[in-house]
Coordinates of C-alpha atoms in Angstrom, one line a residue:
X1 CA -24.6 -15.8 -20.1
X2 CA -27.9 -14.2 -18.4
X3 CA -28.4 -16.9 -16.2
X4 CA -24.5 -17.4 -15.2
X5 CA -24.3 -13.7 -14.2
X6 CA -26.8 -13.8 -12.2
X7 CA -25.9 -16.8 -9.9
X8 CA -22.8 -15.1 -9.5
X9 CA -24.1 -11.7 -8.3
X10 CA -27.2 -13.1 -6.2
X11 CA -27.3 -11.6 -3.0
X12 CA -24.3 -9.2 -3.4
X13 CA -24.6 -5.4 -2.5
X14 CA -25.0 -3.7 -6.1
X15 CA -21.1 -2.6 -5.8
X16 CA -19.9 -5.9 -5.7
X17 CA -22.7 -7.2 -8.1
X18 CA -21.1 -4.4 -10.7
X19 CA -17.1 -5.5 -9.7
X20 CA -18.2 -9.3 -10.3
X21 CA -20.0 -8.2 -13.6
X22 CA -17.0 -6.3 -14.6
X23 CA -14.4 -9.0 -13.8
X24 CA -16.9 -11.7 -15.6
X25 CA -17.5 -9.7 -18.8
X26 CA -13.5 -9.4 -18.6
X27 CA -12.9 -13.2 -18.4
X28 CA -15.3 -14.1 -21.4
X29 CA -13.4 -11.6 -23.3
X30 CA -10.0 -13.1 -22.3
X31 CA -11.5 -16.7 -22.8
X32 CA -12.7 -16.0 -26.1
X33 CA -16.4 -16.8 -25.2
X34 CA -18.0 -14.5 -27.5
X35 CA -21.2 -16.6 -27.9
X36 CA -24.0 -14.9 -25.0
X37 CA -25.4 -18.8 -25.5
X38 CA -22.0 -20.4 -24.0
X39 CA -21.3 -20.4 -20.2
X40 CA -17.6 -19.4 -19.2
X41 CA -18.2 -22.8 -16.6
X42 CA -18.3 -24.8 -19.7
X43 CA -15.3 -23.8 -20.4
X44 CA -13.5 -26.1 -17.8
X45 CA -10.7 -25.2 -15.7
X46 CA -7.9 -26.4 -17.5
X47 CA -8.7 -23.7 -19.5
X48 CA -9.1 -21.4 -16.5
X49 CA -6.4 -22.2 -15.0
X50 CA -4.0 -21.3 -18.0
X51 CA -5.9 -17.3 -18.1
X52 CA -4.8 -17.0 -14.3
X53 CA -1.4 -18.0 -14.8
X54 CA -0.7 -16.0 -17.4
X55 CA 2.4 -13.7 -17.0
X56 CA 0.8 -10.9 -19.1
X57 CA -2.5 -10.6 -16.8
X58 CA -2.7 -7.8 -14.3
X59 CA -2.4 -8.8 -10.8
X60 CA -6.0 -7.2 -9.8
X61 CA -7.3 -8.8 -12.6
X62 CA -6.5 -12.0 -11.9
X63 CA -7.8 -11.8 -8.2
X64 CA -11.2 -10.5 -10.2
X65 CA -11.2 -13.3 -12.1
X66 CA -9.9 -15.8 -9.6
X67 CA -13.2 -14.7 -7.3
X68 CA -15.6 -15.5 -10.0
X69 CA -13.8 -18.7 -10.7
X70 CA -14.1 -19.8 -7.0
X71 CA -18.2 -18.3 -7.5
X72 CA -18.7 -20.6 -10.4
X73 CA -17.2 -23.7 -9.4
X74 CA -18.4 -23.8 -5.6
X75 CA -19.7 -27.2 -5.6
X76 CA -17.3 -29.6 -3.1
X77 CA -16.2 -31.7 -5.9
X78 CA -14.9 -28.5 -7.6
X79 CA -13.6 -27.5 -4.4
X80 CA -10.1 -29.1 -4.1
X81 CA -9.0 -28.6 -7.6
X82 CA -10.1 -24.3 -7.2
X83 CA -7.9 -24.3 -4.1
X84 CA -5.5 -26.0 -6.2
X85 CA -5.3 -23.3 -8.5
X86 CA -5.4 -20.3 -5.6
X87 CA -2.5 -22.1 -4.4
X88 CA -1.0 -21.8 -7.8
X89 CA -1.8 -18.2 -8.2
X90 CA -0.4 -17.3 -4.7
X91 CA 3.4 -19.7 -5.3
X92 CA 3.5 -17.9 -8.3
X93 CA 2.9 -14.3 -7.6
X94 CA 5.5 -15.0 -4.8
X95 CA 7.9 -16.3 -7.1
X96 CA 7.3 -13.2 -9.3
X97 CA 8.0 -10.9 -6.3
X98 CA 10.7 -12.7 -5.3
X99 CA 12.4 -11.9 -8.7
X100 CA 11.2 -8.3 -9.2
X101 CA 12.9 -8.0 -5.4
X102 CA 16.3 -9.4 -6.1
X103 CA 16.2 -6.8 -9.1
X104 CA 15.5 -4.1 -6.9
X105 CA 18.2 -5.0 -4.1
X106 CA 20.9 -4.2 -6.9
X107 CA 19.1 -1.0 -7.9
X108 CA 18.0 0.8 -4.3
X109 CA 20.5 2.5 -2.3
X110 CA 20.7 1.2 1.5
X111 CA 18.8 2.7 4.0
X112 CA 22.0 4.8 5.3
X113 CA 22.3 6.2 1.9
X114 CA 18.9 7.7 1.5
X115 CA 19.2 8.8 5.3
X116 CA 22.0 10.3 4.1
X117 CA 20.5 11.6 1.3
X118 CA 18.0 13.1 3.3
X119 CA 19.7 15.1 5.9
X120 CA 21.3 17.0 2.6
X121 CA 17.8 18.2 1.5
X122 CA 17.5 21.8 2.0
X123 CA 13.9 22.6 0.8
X124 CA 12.0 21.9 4.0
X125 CA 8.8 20.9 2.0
X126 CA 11.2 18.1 0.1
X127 CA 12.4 17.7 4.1
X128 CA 9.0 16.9 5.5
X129 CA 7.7 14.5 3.0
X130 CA 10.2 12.2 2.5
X131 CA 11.1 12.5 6.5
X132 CA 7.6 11.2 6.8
X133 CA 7.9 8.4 4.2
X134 CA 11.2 7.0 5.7
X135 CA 10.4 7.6 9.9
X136 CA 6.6 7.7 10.0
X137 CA 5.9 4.7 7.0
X138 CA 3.5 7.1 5.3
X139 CA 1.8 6.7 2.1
X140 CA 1.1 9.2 -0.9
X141 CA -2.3 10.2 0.5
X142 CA -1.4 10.3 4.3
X143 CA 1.2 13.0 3.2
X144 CA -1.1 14.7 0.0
X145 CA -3.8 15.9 2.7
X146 CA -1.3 17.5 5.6
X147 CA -1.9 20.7 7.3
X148 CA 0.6 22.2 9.2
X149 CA -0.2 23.8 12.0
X150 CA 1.8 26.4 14.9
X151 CA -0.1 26.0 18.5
X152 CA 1.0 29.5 20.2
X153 CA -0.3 30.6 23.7
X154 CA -2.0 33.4 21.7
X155 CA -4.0 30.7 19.5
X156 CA -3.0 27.5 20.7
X157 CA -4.4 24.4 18.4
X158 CA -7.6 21.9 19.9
X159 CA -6.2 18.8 18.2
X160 CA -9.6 17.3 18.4
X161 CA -11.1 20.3 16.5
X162 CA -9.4 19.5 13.7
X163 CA -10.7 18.6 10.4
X164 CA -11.4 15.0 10.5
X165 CA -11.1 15.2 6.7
X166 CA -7.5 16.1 6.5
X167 CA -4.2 14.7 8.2
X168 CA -2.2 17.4 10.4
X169 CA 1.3 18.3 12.1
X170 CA 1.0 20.2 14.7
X171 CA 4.2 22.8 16.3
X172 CA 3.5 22.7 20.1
X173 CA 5.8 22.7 23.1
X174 CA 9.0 22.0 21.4
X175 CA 7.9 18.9 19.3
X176 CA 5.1 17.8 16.4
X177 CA 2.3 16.0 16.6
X178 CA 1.4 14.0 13.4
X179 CA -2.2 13.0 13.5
X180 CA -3.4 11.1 10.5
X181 CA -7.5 10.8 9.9
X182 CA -7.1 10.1 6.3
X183 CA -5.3 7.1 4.9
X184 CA -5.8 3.7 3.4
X185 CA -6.4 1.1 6.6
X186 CA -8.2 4.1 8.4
X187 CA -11.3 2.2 8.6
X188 CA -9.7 -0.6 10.2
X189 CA -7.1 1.3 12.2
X190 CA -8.7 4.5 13.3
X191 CA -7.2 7.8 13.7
X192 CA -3.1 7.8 14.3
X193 CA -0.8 9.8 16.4
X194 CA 2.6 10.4 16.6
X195 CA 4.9 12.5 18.6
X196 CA 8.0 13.8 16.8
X197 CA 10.6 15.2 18.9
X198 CA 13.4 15.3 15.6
X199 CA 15.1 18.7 16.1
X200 CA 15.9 18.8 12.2
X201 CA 12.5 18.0 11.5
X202 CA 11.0 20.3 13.4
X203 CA 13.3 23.0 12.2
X204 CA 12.2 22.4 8.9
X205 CA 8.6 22.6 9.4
X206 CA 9.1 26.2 11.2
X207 CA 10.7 27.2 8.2
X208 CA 7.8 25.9 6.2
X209 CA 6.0 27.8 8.3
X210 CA 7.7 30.9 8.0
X211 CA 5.4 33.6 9.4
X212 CA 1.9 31.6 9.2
X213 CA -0.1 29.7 11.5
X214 CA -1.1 27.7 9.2
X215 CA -0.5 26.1 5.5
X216 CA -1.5 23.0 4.1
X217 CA 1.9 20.8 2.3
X218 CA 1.0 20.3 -0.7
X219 CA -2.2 22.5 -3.2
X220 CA -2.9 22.7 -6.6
X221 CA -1.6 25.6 -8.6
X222 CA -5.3 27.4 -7.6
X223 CA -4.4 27.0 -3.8
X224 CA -6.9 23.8 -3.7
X225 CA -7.0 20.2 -2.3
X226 CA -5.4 17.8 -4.6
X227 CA -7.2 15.2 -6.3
X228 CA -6.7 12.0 -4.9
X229 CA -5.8 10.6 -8.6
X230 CA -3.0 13.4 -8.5
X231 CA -1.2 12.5 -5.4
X232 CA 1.4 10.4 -7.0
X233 CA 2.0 13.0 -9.8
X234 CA 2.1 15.6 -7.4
X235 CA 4.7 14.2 -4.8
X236 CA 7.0 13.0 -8.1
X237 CA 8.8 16.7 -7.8
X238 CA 9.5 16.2 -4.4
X239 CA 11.4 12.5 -4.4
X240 CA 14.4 12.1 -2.9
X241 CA 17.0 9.8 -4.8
X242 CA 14.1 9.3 -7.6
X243 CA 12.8 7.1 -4.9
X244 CA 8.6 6.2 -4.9
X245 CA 6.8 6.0 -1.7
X246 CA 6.8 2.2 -2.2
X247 CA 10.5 2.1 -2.8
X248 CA 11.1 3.8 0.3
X249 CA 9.7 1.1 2.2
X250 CA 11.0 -1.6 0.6
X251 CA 14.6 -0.3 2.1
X252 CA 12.8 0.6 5.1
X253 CA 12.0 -3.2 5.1
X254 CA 15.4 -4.2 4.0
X255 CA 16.7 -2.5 7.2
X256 CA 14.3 -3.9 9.6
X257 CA 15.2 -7.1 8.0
X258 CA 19.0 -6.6 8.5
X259 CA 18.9 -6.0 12.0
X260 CA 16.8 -8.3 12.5
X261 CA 14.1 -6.6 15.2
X262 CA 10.9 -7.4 15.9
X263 CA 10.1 -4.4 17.7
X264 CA 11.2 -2.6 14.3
X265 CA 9.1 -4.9 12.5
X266 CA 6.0 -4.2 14.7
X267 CA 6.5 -0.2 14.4
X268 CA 6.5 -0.1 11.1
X269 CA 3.5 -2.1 10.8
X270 CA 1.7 0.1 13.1
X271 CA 2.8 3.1 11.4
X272 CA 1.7 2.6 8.2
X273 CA -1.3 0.5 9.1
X274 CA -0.6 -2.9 8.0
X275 CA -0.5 -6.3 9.1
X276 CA 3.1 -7.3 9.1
X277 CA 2.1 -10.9 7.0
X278 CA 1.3 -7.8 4.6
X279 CA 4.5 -5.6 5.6
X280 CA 6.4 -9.1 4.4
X281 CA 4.4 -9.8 1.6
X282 CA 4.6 -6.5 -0.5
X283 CA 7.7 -5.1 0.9
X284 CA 10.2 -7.6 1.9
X285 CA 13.2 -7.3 -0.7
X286 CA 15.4 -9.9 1.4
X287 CA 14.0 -12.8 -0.6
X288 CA 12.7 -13.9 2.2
X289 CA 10.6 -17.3 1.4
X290 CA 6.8 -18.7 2.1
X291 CA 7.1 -20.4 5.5
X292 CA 7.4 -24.5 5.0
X293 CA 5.0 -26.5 6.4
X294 CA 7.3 -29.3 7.0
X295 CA 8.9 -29.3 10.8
X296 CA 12.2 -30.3 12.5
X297 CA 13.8 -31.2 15.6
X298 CA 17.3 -30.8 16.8
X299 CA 20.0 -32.3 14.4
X300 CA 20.4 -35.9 15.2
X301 CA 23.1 -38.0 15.2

């Protein structure tokens, strides 16, 4: 066991070393390999491939395990029949997507009925967030860490003076400015800005406002940050139409996908972040299907 462990960790940073330990330890224990004398390779992939098919394994798990898989058998003879199984892995968390979508096309309302829904909303706090999760594509987080801010000629607001380690709206000449520092694809996106000239939204973040320059959106009972692992739990009271942040943009994507826009498409991706071969992936609840491979002319005949 030692000896496979540690060809599968060489020359890894010791994050990684510890995810691939974790995900190994995990597939011996699904495997049954409870001898430390027996090599999970010895296993074969038949076997292998049976674990990562399994309906009952998580999803994150079986990408763990599906890394240290393609770590063990690396050799070029072992090549085709691993890409084999990825290709399995992929077709078949498609094809469970594909169902769990079609259940939740009967189940969401369309995007008119939540827009609907929305402009009925009276707290502005309730206003703001999901405003945010249907027009700006936010996440939990981006919305968990907002300030809101009121730039007035007495005390007007340096947007670059503002802490990097929060996300902000800020009230300025008749509109809002949504900067986000903090969110999942930051690294590879870099900070985001977006003017919103909504009258109703604006409205509502006055009257969130009230009197004060300055409030964050959301804080824990003590008037603190909330934990990242709170975000979800925190935002729950707040849901319009019992609708999750990822629900919210599965409609989104239903939309986009009903009137059929590109430029719709593209806007979304760069408002949340995310590659659009993602955007489709995840989100897409039109049963839309993996691209063929196979190509055609015009009809003949």
């Amino acid at each position: 066991m030692n000896k496979e462990l540690k060809l599968i960790t060489a020359d890894v940073k010791q994050n990684t070393a510890t995810t691939y330990t974790n995900n190994y330890l995990r597939m011996r224990e699904a495997l049954g390999v409870t001898d430390k004398r027996k090599s999970v390779k010895s296993i074969g992939l038949d076997k292998i491939e049976e674990l990562l098919l399994d309906d009952e394994l998580n999803a994150n798990a079986r990408a763990g395990m599906l890394t240290i898989t393609k770590k063990m058998f690396s050799s070029e003879n072992d090549k085709e029949r691993v890409d084999e199984i990825d290709t399995k892995i992929r077709q078949h968390k498609r094809e469970h997507q594909v169902k769990k979508n079609g259940e939740l096309t009967e189940t969401l309302p369309t995007y008119k009925e939540m827009v609907n829904a929305l402009k009925k909303v009276e707290d502005p706090r309730k206003y703001i967030i999901n405003w945010l999760f249907i027009h700006a594509n936010t996440r939990n987080a981006d919305i968990a860490l907002i300030d809101i801010h009121r730039s007035i000629p007495s005390r007007p607001v340096a947007m670059d003076e503002l802490d990097k380690e929060r996300n902000h709206i800020v009230l300025v000449d008749g509109h809002a400015v949504l900067i986000r520092n903090v969110y999942k694809t930051a690294k590879s996106y870099g900070q985001k800005k977006n003017k919103i000239t909504s009258r109703a939204f604006i409205d509502k973040a006055r009257e969130y406002l009230g009197d004060e320059l300055d409030l964050p959106l959301l804080t824990t009972k003590t008037g603190g940050s909330i934990p990242p692992a709170s975000f979800g739990a925190y935002l729950k009271k707040f849901r319009l139409m019992d609708l999750t942040e990822s629900q919210i943009m599965k409609v989104v994507m239903k939309h986009v996908a009903e009137k059929g826009s590109y430029n719709m498409l593209r806007k979304v991706s760069q408002n949340r972040g995310t590659s659009i071969s993602t955007l489709l992936q995840e989100y897409d609840i039109s049963n839309i299907q993996e691209p063929s491979t196979e190509l055609k002319g015009e009809a003949e005949g």
